[in-house]
Short mmCIF file of C-alpha atoms in Angstrom, two decimals:
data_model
loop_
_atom_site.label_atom_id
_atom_site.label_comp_id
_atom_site.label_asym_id
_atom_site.label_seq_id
_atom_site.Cartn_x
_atom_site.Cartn_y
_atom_site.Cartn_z
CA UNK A 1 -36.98 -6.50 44.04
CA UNK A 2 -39.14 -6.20 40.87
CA UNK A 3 -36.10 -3.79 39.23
CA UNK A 4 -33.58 -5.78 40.29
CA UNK A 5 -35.02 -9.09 38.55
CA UNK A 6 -35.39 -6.94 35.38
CA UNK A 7 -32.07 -5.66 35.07
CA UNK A 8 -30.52 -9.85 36.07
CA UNK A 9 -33.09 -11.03 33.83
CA UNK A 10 -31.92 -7.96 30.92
CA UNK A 11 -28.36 -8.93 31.49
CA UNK A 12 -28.87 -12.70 31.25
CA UNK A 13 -30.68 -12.97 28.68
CA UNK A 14 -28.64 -11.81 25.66
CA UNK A 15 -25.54 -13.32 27.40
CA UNK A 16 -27.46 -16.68 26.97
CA UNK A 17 -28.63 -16.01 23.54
CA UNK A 18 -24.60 -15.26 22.64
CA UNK A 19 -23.41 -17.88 24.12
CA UNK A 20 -25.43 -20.15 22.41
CA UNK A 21 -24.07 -18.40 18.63
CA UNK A 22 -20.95 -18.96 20.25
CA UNK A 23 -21.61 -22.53 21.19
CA UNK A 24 -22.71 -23.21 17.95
CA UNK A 25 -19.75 -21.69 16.28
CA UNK A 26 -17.74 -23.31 18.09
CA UNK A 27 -19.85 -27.05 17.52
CA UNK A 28 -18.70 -26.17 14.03
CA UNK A 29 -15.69 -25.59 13.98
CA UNK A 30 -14.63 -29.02 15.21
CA UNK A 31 -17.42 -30.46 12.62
CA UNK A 32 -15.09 -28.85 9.84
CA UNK A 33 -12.38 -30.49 11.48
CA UNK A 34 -8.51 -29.20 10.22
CA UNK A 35 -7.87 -28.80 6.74
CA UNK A 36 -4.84 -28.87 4.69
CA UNK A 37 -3.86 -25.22 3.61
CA UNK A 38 -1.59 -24.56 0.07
CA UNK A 39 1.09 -21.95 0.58
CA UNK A 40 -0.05 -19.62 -2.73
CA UNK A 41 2.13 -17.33 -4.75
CA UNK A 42 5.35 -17.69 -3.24
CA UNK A 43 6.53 -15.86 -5.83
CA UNK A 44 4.60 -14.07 -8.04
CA UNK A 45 6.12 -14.85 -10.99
CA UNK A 46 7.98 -18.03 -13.12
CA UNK A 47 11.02 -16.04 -12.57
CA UNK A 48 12.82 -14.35 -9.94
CA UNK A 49 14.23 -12.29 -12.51
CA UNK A 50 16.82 -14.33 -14.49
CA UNK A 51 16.47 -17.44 -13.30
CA UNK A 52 12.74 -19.55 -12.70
CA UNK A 53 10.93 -19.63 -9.16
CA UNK A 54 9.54 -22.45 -7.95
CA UNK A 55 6.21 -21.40 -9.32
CA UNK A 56 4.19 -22.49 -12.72
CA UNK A 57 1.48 -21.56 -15.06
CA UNK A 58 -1.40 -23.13 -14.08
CA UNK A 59 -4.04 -25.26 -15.76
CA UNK A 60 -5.09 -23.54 -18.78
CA UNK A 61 -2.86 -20.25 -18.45
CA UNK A 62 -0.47 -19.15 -21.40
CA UNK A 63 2.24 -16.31 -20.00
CA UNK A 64 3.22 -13.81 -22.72
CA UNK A 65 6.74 -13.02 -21.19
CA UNK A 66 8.62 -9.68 -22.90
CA UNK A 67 12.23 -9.26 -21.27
CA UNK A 68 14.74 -6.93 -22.04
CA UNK A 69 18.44 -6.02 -20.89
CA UNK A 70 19.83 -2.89 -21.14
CA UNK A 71 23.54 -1.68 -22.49
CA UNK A 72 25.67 -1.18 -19.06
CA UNK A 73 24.64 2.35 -16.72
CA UNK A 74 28.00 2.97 -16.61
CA UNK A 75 27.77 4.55 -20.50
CA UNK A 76 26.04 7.15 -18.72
CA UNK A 77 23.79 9.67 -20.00
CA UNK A 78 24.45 10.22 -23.14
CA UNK A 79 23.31 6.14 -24.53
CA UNK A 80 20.63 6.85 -21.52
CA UNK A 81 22.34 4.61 -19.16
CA UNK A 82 22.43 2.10 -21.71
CA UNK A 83 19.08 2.37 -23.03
CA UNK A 84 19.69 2.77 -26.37
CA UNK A 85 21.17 -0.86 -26.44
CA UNK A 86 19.15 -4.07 -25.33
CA UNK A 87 18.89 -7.87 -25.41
CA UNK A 88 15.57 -9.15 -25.41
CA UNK A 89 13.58 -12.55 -24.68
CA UNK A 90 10.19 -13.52 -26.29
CA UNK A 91 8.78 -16.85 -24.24
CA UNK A 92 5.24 -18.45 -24.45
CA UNK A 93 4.61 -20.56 -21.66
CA UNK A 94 1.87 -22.82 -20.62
CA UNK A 95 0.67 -24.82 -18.05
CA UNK A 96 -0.48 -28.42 -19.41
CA UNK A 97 -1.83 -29.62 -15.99
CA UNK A 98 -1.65 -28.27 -12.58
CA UNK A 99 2.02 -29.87 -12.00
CA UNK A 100 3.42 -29.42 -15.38
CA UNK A 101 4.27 -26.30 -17.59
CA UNK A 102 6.05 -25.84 -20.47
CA UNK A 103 7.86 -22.96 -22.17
CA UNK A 104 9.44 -21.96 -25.59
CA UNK A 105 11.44 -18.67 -25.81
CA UNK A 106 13.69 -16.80 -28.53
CA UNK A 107 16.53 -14.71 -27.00
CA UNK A 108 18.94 -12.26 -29.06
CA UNK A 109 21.73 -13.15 -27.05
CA UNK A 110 23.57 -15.63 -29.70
CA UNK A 111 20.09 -15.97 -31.26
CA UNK A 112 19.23 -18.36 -28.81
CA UNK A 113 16.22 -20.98 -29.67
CA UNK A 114 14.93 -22.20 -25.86
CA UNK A 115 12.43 -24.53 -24.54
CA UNK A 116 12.02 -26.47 -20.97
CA UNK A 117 9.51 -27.99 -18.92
CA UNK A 118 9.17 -27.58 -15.01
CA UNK A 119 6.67 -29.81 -12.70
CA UNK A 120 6.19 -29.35 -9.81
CA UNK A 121 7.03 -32.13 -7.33
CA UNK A 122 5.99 -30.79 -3.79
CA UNK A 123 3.67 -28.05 -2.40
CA UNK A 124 4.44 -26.76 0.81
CA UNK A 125 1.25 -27.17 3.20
CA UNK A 126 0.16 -27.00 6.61
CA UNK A 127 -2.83 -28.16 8.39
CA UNK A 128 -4.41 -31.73 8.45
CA UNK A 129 -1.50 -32.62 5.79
CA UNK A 130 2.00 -30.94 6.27
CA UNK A 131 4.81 -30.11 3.51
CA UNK A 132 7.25 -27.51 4.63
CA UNK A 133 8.67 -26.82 1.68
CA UNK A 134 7.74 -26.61 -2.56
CA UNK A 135 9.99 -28.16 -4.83
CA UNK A 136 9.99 -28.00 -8.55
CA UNK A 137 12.21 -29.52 -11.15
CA UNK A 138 12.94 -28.00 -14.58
CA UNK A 139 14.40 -29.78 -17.86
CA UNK A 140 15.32 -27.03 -20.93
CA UNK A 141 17.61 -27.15 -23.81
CA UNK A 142 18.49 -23.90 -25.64
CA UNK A 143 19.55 -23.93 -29.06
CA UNK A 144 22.77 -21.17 -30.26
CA UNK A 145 21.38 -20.35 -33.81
CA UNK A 146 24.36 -18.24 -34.94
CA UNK A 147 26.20 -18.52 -38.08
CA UNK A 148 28.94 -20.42 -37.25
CA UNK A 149 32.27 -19.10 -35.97
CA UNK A 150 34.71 -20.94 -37.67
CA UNK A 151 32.42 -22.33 -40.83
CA UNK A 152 35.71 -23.77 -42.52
CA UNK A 153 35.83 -26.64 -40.05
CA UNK A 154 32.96 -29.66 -39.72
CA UNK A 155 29.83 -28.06 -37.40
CA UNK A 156 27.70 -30.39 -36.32
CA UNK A 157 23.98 -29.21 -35.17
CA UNK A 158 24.81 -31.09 -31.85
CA UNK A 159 27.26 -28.48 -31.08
CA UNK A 160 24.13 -25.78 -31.04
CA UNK A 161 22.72 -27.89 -28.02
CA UNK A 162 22.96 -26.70 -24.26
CA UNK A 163 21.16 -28.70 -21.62
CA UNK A 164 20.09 -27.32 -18.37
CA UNK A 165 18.63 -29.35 -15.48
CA UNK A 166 17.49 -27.73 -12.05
CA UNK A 167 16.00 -28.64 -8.83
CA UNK A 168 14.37 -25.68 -7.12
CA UNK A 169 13.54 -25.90 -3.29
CA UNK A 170 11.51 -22.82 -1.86
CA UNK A 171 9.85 -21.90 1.56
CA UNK A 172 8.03 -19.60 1.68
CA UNK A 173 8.18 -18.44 5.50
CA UNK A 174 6.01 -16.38 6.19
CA UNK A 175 3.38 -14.39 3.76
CA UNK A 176 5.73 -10.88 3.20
CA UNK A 177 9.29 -13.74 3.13
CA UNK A 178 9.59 -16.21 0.92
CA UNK A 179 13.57 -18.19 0.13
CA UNK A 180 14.64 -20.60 -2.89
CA UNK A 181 17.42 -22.59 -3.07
CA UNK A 182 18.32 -24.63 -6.68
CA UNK A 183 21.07 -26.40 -8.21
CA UNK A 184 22.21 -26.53 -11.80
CA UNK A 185 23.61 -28.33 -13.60
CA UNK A 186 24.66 -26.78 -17.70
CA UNK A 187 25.13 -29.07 -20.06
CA UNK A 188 26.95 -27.58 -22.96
CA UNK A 189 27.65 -29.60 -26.11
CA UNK A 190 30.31 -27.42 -27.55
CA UNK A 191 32.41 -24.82 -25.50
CA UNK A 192 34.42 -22.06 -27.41
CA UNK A 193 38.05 -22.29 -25.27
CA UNK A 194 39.43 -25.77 -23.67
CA UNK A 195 39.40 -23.77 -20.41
CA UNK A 196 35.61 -23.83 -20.26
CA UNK A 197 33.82 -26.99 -18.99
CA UNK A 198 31.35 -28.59 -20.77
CA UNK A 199 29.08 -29.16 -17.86
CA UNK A 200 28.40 -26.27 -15.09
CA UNK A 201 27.52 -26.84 -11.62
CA UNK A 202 25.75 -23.87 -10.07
CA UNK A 203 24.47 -22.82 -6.79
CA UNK A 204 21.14 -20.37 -6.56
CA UNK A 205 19.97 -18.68 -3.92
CA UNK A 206 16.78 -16.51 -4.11
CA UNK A 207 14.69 -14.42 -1.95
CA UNK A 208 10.96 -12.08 -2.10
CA UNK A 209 10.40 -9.91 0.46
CA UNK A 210 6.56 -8.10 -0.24
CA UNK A 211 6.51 -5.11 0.96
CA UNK A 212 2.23 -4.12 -0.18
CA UNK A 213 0.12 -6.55 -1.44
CA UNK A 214 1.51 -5.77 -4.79
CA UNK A 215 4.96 -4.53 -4.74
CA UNK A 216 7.63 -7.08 -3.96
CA UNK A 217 11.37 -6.74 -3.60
CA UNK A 218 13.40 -9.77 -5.05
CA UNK A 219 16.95 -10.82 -5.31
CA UNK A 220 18.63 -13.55 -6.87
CA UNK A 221 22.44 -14.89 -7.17
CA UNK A 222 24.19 -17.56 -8.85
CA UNK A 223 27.13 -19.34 -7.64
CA UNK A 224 29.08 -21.31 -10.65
CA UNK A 225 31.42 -23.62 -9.05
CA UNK A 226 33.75 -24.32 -12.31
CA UNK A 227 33.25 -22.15 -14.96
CA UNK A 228 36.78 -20.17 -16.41
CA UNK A 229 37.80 -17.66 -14.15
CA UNK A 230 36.77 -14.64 -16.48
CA UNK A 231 33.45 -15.20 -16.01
CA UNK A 232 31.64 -13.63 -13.37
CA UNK A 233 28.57 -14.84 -11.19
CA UNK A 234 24.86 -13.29 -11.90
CA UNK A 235 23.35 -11.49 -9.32
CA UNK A 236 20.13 -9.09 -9.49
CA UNK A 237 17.87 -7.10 -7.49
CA UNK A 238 14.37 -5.64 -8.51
CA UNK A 239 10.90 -5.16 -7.80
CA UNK A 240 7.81 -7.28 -8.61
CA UNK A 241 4.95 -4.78 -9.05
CA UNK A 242 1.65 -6.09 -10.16
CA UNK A 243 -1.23 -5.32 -11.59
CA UNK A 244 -4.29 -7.32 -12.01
CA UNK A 245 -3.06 -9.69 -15.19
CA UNK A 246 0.29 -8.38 -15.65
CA UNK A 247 3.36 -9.08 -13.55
CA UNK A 248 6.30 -5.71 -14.28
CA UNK A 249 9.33 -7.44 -12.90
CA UNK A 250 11.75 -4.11 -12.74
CA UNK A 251 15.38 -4.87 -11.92
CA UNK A 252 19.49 -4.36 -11.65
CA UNK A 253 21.99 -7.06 -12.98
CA UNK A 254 25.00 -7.98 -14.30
CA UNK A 255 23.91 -10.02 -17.07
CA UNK A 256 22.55 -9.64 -20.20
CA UNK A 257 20.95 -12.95 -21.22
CA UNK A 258 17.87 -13.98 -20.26
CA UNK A 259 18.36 -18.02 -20.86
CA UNK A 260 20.06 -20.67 -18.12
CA UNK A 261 23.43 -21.51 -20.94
CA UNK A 262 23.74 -17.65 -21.55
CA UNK A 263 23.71 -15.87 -17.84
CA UNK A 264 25.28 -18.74 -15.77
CA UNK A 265 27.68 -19.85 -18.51
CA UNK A 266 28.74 -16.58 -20.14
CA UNK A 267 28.70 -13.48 -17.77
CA UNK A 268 31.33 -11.33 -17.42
CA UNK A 269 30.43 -8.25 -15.78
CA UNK A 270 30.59 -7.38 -12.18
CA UNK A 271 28.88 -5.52 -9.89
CA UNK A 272 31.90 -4.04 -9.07
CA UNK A 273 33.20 -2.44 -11.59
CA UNK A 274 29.74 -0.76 -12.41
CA UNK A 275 28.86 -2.85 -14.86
CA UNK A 276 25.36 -2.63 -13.91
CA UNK A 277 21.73 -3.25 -16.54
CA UNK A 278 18.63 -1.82 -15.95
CA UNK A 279 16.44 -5.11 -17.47
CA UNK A 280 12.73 -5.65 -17.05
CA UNK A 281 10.08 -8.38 -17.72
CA UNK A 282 6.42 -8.25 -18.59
CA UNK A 283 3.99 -11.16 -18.20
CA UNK A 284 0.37 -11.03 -19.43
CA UNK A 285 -1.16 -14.24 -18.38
CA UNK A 286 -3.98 -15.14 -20.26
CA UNK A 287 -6.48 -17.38 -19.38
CA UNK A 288 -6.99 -19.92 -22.78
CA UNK A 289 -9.20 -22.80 -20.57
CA UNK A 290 -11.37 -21.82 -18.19
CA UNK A 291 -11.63 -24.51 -14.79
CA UNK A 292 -14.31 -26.56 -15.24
CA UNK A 293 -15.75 -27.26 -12.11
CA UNK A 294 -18.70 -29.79 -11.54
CA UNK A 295 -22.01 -27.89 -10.51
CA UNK B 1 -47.02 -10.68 39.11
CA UNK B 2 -44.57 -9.78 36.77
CA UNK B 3 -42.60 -12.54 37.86
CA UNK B 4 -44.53 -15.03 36.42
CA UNK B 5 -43.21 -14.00 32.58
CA UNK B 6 -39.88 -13.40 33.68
CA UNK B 7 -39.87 -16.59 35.52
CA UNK B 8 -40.84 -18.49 31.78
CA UNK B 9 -38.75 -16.53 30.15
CA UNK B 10 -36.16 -17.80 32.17
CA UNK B 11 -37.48 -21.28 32.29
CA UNK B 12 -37.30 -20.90 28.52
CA UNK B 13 -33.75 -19.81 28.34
CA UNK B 14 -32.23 -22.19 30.61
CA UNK B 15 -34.27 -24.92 28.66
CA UNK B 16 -33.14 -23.81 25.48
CA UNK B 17 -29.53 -24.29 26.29
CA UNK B 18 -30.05 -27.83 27.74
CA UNK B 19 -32.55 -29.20 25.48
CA UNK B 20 -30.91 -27.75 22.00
CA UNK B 21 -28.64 -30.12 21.24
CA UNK B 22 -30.93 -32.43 19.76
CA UNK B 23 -32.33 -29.20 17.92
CA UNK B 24 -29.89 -28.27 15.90
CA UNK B 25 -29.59 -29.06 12.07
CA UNK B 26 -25.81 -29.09 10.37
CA UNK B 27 -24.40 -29.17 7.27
CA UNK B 28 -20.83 -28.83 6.14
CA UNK B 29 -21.76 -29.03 2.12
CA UNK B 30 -23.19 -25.45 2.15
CA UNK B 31 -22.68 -23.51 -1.57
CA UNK B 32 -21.89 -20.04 -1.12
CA UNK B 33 -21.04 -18.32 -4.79
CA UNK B 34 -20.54 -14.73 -5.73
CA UNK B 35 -20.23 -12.25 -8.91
CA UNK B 36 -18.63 -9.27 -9.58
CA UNK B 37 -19.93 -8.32 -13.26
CA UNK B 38 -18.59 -5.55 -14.80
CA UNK B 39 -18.48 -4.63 -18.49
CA UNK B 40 -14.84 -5.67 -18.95
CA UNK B 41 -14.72 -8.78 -16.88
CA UNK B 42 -16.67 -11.23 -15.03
CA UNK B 43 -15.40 -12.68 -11.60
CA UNK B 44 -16.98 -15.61 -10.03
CA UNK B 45 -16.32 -18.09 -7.55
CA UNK B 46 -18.11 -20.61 -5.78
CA UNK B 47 -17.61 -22.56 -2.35
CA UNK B 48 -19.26 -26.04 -1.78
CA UNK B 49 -17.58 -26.41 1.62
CA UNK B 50 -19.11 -23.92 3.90
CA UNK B 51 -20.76 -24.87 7.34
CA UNK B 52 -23.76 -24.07 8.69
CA UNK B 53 -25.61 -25.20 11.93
CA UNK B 54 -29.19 -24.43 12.10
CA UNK B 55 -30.77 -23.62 15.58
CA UNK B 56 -35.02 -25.29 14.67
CA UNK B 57 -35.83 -24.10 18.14
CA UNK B 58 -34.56 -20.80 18.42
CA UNK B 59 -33.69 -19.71 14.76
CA UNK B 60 -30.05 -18.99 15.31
CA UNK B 61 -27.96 -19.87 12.79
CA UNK B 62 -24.00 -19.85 11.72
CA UNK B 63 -22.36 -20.01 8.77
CA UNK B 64 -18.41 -20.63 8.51
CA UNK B 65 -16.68 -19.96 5.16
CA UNK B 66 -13.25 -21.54 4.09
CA UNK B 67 -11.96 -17.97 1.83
CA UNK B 68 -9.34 -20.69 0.14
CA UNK B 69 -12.36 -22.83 -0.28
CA UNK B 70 -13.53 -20.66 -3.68
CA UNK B 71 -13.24 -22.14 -6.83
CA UNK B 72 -12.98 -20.44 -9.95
CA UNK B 73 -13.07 -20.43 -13.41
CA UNK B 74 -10.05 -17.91 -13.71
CA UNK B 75 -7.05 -19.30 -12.02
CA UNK B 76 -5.19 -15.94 -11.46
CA UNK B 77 -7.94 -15.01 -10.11
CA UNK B 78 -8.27 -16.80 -7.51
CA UNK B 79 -4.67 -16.17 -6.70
CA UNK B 80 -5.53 -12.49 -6.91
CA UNK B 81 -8.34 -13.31 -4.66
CA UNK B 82 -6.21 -14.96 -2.04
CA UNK B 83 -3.43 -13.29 -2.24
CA UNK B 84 -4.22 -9.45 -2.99
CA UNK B 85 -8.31 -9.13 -2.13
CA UNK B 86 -9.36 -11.38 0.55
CA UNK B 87 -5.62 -12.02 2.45
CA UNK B 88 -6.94 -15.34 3.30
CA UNK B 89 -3.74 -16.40 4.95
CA UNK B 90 -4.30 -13.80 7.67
CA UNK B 91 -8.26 -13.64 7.05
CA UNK B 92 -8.93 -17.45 6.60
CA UNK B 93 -12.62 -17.15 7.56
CA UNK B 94 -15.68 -15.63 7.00
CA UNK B 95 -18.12 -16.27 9.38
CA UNK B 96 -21.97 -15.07 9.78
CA UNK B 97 -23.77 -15.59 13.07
CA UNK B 98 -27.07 -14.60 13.55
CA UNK B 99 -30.76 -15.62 14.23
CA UNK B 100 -34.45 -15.07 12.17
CA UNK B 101 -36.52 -12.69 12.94
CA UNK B 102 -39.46 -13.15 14.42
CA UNK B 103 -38.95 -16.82 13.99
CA UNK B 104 -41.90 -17.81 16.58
CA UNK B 105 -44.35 -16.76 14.18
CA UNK B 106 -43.38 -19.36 12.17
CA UNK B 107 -45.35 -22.41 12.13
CA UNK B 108 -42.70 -24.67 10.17
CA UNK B 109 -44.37 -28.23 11.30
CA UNK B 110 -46.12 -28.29 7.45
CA UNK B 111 -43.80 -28.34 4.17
CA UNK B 112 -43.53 -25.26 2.51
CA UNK B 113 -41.16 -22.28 1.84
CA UNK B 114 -41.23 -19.50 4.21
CA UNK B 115 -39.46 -15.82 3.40
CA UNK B 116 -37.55 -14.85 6.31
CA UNK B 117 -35.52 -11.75 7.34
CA UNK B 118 -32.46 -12.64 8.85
CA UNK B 119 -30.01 -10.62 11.15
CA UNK B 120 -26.67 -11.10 12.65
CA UNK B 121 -23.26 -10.35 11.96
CA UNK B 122 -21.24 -10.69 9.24
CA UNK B 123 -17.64 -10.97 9.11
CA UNK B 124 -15.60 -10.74 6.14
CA UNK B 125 -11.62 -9.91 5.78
CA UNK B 126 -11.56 -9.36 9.65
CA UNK B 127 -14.19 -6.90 9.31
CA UNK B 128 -17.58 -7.74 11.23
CA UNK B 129 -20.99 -5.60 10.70
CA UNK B 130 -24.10 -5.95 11.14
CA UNK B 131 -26.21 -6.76 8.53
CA UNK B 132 -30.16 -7.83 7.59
CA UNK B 133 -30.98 -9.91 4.40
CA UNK B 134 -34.11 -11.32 3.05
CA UNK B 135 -33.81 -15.51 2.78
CA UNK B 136 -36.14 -18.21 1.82
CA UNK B 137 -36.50 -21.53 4.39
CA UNK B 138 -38.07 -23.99 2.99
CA UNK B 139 -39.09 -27.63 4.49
CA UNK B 140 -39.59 -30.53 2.74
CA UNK B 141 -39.77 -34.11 3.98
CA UNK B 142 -38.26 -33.22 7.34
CA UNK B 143 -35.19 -31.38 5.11
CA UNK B 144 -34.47 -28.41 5.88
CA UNK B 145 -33.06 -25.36 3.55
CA UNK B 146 -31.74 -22.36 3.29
CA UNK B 147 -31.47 -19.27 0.66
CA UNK B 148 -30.51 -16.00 0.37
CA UNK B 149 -29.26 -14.00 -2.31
CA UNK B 150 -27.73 -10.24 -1.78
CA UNK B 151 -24.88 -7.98 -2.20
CA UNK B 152 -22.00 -6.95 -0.45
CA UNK B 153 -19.83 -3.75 -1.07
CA UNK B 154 -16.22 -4.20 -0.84
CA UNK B 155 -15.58 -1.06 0.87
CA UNK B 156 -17.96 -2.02 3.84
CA UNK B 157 -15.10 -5.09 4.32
CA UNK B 158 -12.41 -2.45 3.84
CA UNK B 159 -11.19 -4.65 0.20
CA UNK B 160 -9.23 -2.39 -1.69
CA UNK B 161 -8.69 -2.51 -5.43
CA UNK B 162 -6.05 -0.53 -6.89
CA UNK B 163 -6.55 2.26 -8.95
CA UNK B 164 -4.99 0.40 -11.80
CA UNK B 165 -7.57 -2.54 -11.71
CA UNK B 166 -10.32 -0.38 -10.43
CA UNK B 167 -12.36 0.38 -13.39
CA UNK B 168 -12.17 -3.22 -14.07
CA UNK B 169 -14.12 -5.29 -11.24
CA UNK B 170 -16.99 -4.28 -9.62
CA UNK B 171 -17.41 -2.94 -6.53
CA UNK B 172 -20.57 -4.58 -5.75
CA UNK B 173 -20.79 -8.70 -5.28
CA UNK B 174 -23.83 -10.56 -5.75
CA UNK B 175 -23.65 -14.04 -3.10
CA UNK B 176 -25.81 -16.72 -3.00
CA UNK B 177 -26.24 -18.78 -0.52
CA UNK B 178 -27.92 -22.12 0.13
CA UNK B 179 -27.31 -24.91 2.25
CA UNK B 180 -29.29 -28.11 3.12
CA UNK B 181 -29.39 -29.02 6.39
CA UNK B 182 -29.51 -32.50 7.76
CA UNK B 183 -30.14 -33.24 11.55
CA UNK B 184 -27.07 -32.82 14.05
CA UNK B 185 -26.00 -36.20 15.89
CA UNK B 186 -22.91 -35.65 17.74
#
């Protein structure tokens, strides 16, 4: 009798104690009541690789972007599968608040002067308050800097100016998948043949798969609905790899500029026909202003 | 005539669980905040949103973290925090559960500050282990509160940093906690 009280009274006893951590656990759980959760890094840079993610600097963060192109791998070994040639972009970019960013960049390809702002409209959430998708919208102009082509004729500075304006929708479905889907529209103030528009429309689609916690594969393609038929539509695959501060974005195209007016309006290589670049960006992100947060 | 303890014990128990809901002290403002110092960098972040409930009868108490709840003063890290460190999207919680020791002893009826030892369970990045701290309760005007500082390895929560960033963040956090605790009315 005596044993078998002991061993109930054994067994009870931390069951009861438990339960109670549980109880209380569970008391506060409801306390916290449900929250409102921020979908984070759906990409993991401001680009795909071309063309910009939903995504911005920060508060207080400047990005140090380095990009280059490469000549086409189809030159083969002997310009190192193109190498020895490249097209690079320089870009500073910072975020002014939490919703707005802003960016200045020098490309080689026709010495092109950039600069744009992005804010960010939505952020997709779920919980207590519920967003299911982030949307950003981006305003640049890019400046052609080249001497001029035909310098016997009046050139006006306006005729420098290319306008870009895009809407960029993204979802990011689950935490290894995320998808983007903009639309374009490319201003250009002076076009070099009559059978060129003056104003694109283009189509983007864009997708991240992660595949570790730092390695990400990521593909992006452009669809131009009116541009002259020897142009060609940009697509690219790569692979985000990070590390700590830096972002190596590692990838395969068929362009060779870097800036909105450049790869949507003026590529004319195709997959193909092998016309393939090896093209990478770096990003250092540096933190200029620290978050102040009350204490 | 053993009974007769069991037979309190029980009496005890069973009273415990009926009579503790007026017992129990709450607070959902508790400040968790931790460091990783190493020569190159400093990483800190600090949470003014945890919960804690606060067991006066028994000495149980349970803390519940929000991971996304961590402010900091580096915004990529916190990203990196999220995203790479912590996984709070499939992690979102850190939780601690666990009671004083020998919290009988204590005679808490005067104002004053009492070290404790405190064990339980902590559970970090999905991994839970047991653990025993050092804290300080202290009781004034009927207010209850609650301190601890101590350190956590990263391992011990299975939190990998890469190679590449290794030699820049410390292994070992320092987290403080403290929390004032207010009485529970449901």
């Amino acid at each position: 009798m005596k044993h078998i009280i002991y061993i109930l009274v054994c067994l009870f006893f931390p069951v009861l104690s438990f339960a109670q951590l549980d109880e209380m656990e569970d008391l506060l759980e409801n306390e916290m009541g449900e929250r409102t959760d921020y979908a984070t890094a759906t990409f993991k840079s401001t680009r795909v690789i071309n063309g910009h993610s939903v995504e911005r600097m920060q508060k207080g963060d400047l990005d140090f972007r380095i990009s280059h192109r490469f000549g086409s791998v189809k030159t083969g070994a002997y310009e190192l599968f193109g190498i020895d040639h490249s097209t690079s972009l320089l870009s500073l970019e910072y975020g002014i608040t939490d919703w707005l960013m802003l960016g200045i960049g020098r490309g080689t390809y026709k010495k092109t002067f950039s600069g744009f702002a992005k804010f960010s409209l939505l952020r997709q959430c779920s919980g207590a308050k519920n967003i299911p998708i982030s949307a950003s919208y981006l305003i640049g102009s890019e400046l052609n800097s080249m001497h001029w082509l035909n310098p016997e004729r009046d050139n006006y500075f306006s005729s420098r100016l290319s306008y870009i304006h895009q809407l960029l929708i993204a979802r990011k479905l689950n935490r290894r998948i995320s998808l983007q889907l903009s639309g374009l529209i490319v201003h250009r103030n002076l076009v070099e043949t009559i059978s060129e528009n003056n104003d694109l429309y283009v189509a983007g689609i864009a997708g991240r798969i992660k595949i570790t916690n730092r390695l990400a594969f990521c593909s992006e393609y452009f669809y131009t609905f009116n541009n002259a038929s020897n142009y060609t539509n940009p697509f690219s695959i790569g692979f985000d790899i990070e590390t700590g501060s830096h972002v190596f974005q590692i990838h395969l195209t068929n362009t060779t500029a870097m800036q909105e007016a450049g790869f949507l309006g003026d590529t004319m290589d195709l997959w193909s026909e092998g016309n393939i670049h090896i093209g990478f960006n770096i990003t250092r992100v540096f933190t200029l202003k620290k978050q102040e947060h009350d204490s | 005539m053993i009974l007769k303890p069991i037979f309190t014990l029980l009496l005890i128990s069973v009273f415990t669980v009926v009579g503790f809901s007026q017992e129990k002290y709450f607070t959902k403002e508790a400040e968790i905040t931790f460091v990783s110092k190493s020569e190159v960098i400093v990483i800190d972040g600090t949470n003014k949103k945890s919960g804690s409930i606060f067991n006066i009868n028994t000495g149980e108490l349970v803390f519940i973290v929000i991971v996304d709840d961590f402010d900091f003063h580096i915004p990529l890290a916190e990203e990196h925090f999220n995203e790479n460190y912590l996984e709070s999207e499939v992690y979102p919680k850190a939780k601690f559960k666990g009671k004083i020791k020998d919290y009988q002893k204590l005679d808490l009826k005067k104002d004053g500050t009492y070290p404790v030892i405190v064990e339980g369970e902590m559970k970090i990045h999905g991994v839970t282990k047991d653990v025993t701290e050092k804290g300080i309760l202290s009781i004034e005007n009927g207010e209850i509160k609650a301190e601890s500082h101590f350190f956590i390895l990263l391992k011990d929560y299975n939190i990998k940093i890469p190679s590449l960033v290794s030699d820049k963040v410390n292994e070992k956090i320092a987290i403080s906690v403290s929390a004032k605790y207010k009485p529970f009315n449901p």
